[in-house]
C-alpha positions as a Markdown table, in Angstrom:
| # | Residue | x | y | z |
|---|---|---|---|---|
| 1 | Unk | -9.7 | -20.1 | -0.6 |
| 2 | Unk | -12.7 | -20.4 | 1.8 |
| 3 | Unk | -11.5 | -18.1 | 4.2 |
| 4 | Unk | -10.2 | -15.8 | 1.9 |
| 5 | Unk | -13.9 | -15.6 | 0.2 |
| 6 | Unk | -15.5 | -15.3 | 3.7 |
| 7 | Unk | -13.4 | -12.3 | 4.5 |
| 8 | Unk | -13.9 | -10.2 | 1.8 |
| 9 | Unk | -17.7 | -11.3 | 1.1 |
| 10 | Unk | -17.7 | -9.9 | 4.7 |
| 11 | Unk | -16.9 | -6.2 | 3.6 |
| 12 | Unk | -18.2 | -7.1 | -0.4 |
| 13 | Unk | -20.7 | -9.4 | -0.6 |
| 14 | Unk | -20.9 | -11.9 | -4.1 |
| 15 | Unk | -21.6 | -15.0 | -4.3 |
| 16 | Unk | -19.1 | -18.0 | -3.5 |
| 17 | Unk | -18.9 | -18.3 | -7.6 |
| 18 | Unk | -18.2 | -14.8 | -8.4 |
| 19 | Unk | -15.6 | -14.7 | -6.0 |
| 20 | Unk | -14.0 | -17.9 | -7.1 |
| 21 | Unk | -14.0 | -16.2 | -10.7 |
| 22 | Unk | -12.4 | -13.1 | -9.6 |
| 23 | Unk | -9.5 | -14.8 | -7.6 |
| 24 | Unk | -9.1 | -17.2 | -10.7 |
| 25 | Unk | -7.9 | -14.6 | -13.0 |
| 26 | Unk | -5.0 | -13.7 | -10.4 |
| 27 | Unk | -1.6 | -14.0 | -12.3 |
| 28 | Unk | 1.7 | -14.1 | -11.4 |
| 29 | Unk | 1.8 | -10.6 | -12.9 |
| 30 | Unk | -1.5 | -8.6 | -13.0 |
| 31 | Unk | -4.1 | -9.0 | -12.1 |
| 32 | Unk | -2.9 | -10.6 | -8.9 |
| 33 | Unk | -4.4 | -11.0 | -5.5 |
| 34 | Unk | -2.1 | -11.4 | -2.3 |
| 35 | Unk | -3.2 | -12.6 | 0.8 |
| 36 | Unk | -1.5 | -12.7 | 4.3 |
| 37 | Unk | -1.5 | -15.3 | 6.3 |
| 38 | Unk | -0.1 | -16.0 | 9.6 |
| 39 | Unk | 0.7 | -19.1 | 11.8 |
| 40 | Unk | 0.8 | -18.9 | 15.5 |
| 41 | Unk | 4.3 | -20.2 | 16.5 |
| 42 | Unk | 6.4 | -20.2 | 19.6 |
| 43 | Unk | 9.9 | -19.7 | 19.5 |
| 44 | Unk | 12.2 | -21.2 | 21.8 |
| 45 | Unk | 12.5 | -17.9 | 24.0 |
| 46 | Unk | 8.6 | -18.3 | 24.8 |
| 47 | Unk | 7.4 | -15.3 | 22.8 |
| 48 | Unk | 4.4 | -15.4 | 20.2 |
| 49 | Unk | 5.3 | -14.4 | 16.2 |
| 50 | Unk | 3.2 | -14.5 | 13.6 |
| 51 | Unk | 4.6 | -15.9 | 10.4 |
| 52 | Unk | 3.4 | -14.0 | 7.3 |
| 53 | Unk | 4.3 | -15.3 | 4.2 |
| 54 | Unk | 7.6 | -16.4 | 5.5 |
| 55 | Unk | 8.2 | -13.4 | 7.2 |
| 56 | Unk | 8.1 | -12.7 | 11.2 |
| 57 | Unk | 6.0 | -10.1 | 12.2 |
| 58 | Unk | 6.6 | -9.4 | 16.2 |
| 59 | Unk | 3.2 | -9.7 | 18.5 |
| 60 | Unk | 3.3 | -5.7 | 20.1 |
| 61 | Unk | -0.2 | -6.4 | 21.7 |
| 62 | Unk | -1.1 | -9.3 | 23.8 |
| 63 | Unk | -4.5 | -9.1 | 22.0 |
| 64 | Unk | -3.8 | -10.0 | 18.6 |
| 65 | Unk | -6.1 | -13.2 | 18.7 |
| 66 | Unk | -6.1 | -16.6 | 17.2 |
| 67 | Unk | -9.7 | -16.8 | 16.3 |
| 68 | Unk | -12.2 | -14.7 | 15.4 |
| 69 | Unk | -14.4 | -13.1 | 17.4 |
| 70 | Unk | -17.9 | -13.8 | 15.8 |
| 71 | Unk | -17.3 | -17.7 | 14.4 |
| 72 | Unk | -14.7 | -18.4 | 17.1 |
| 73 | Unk | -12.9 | -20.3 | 14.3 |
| 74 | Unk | -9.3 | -19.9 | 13.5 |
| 75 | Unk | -8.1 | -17.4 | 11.8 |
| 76 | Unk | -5.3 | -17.8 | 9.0 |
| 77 | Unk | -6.2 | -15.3 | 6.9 |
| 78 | Unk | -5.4 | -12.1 | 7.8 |
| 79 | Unk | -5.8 | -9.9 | 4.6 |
| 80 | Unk | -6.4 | -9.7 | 1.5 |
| 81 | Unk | -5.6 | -7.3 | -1.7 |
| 82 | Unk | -5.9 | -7.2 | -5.2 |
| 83 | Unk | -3.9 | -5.4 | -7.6 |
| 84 | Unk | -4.8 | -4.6 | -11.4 |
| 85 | Unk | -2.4 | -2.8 | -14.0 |
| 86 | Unk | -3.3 | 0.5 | -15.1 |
| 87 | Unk | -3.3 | 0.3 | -18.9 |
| 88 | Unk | -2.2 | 3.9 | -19.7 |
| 89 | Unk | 0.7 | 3.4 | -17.4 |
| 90 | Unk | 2.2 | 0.2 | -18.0 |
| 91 | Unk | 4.9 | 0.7 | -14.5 |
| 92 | Unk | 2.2 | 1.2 | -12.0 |
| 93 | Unk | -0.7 | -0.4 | -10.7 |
| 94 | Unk | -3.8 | 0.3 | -8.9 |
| 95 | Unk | -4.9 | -1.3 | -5.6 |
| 96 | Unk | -8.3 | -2.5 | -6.5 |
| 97 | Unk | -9.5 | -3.4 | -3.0 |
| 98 | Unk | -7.6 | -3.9 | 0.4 |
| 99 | Unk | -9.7 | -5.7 | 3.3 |
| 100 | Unk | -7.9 | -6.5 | 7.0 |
| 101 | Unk | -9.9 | -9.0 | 8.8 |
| 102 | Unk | -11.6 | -6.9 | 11.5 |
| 103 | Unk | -10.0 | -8.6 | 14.6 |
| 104 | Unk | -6.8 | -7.6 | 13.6 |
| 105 | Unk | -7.3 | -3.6 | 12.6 |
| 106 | Unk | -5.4 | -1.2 | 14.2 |
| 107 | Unk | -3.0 | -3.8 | 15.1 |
| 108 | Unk | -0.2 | -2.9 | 12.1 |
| 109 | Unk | -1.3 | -5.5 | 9.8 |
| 110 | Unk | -2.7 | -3.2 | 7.0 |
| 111 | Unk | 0.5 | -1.5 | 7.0 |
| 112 | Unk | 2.8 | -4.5 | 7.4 |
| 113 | Unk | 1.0 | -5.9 | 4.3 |
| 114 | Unk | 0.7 | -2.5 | 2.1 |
| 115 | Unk | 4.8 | -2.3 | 2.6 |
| 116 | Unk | 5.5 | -5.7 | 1.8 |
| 117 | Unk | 3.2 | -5.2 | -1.0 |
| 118 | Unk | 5.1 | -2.3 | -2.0 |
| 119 | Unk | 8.5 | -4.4 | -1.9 |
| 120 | Unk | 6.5 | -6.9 | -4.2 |
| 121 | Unk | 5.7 | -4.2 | -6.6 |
| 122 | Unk | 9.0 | -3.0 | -6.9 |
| 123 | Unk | 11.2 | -6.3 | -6.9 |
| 124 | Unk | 9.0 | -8.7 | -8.7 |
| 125 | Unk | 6.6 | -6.9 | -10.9 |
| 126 | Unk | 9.5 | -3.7 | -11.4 |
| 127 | Unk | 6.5 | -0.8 | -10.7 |
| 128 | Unk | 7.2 | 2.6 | -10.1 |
| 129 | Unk | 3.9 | 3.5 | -8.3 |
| 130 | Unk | 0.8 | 2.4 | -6.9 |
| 131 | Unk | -2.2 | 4.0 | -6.8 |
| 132 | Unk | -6.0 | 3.8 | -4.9 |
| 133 | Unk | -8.9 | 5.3 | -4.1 |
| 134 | Unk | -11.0 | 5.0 | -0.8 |
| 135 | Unk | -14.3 | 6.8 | 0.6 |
| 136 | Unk | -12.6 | 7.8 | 3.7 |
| 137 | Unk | -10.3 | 10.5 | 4.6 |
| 138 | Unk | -7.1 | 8.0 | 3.2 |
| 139 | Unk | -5.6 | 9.1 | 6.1 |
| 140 | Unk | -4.2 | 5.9 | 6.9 |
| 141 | Unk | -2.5 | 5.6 | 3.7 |
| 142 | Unk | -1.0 | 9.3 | 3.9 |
| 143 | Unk | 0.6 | 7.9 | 6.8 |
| 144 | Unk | 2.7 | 5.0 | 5.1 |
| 145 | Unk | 3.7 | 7.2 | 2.6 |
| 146 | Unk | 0.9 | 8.0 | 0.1 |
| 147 | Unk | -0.1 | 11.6 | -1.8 |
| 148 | Unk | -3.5 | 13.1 | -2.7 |
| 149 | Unk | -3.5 | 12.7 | -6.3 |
| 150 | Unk | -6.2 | 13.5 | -9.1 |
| 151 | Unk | -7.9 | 9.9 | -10.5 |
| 152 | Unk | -5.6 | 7.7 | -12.9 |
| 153 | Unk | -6.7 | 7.7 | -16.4 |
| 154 | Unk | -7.5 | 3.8 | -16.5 |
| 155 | Unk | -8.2 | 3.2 | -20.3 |
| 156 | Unk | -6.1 | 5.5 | -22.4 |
| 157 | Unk | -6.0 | 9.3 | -22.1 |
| 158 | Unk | -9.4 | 10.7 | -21.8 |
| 159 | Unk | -11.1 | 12.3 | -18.9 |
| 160 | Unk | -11.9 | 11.3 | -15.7 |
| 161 | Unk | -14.2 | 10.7 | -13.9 |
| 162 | Unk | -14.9 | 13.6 | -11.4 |
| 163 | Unk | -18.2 | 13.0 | -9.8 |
| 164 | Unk | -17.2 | 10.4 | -7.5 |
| 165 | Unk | -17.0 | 10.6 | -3.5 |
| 166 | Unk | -13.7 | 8.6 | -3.8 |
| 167 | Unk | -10.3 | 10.5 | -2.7 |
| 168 | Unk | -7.8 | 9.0 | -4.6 |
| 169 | Unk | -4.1 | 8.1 | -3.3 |
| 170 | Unk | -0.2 | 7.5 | -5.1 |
| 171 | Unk | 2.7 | 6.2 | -3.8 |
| 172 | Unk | 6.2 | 6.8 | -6.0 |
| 173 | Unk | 8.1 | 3.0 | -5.5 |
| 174 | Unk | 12.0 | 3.4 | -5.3 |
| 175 | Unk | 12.6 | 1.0 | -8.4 |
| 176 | Unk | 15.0 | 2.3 | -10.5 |
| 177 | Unk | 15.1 | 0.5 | -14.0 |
| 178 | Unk | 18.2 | -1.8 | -14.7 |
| 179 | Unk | 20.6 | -0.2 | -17.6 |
């Protein structure tokens, strides 16, 4: 968990007990935090994978590094994110905060992770949307998939709050409910 506090005090600073507190109320449903890992490996025709969560993700750049630039320690976590339910809408969540460690931006980690996330959402927690907000121009996430939306109604149906700089995102999941 040290690594995973370091990267996203990094980008959020708190305190190494506040963050402990926050990642200890991760469930197995929500809240939950993932994080992506990866292991270098070399396979027996010579090339470099990463291993995320059991999963092969193919090296495209020669540069995707091992350690980070500014410790020069290894690096195993790549990312983390932290999703919270939505309380007026019981089948969607809300992605609470999304960091990528910044040696590996631009590098198709933030969208390998939001995907598999997404397959997560819709196969283990049976979702049928996530949602966000971000300061920037969410152009990023426009490009996996997500719509300009107005801002969820988090506790019950009131209004919302409209004085915010935030642009806020939604992604429809492809879960269909079981008969």
């Amino acid at each position: 968990l040290d690594e995973t506090i370091r990267l996203i005090n990094n980008h959020w600073p708190k305190s190494r007990s506040e963050r402990l507190s926050i990642l200890g109320t991760s469930k197995a449903d929500l809240p939950i935090s993932l994080i992506l890992t990866f292991k270098k490996k070399t396979s027996s025709l010579k090339k470099d994978k990463l291993i995320i969560n059991d999963l092969f993700f193919e090296r495209q750049n020669a540069d995707v590094p091992s350690k980070c630039s500014e410790t020069g320690r290894d690096v195993n976590v790549l990312a983390h994110l932290r999703l919270v339910l939505i309380p007026s809408d019981t089948k969607a969540c809300f992605i609470e905060s999304m960091i990528v460690h910044h040696d590996f931006r631009g590098k198709g980690i933030g969208s390998f992770f939001i995907k598999q996330t997404e397959k997560f959402c819709e196969e283990v927690l049976k979702l049928k949307s996530i949602s966000l907000s971000t300061y920037d121009s969410g152009e990023f996430y426009m490009k996996i998939g997500f719509n300009l939306t107005s801002p969820p109604c988090v506790y019950g149906h009131g209004d919302t709050n409209t004085v915010s700089k935030k642009i806020y995102l939604k992604k429809e999941l492809k879960y269909v409910e079981e008969e």
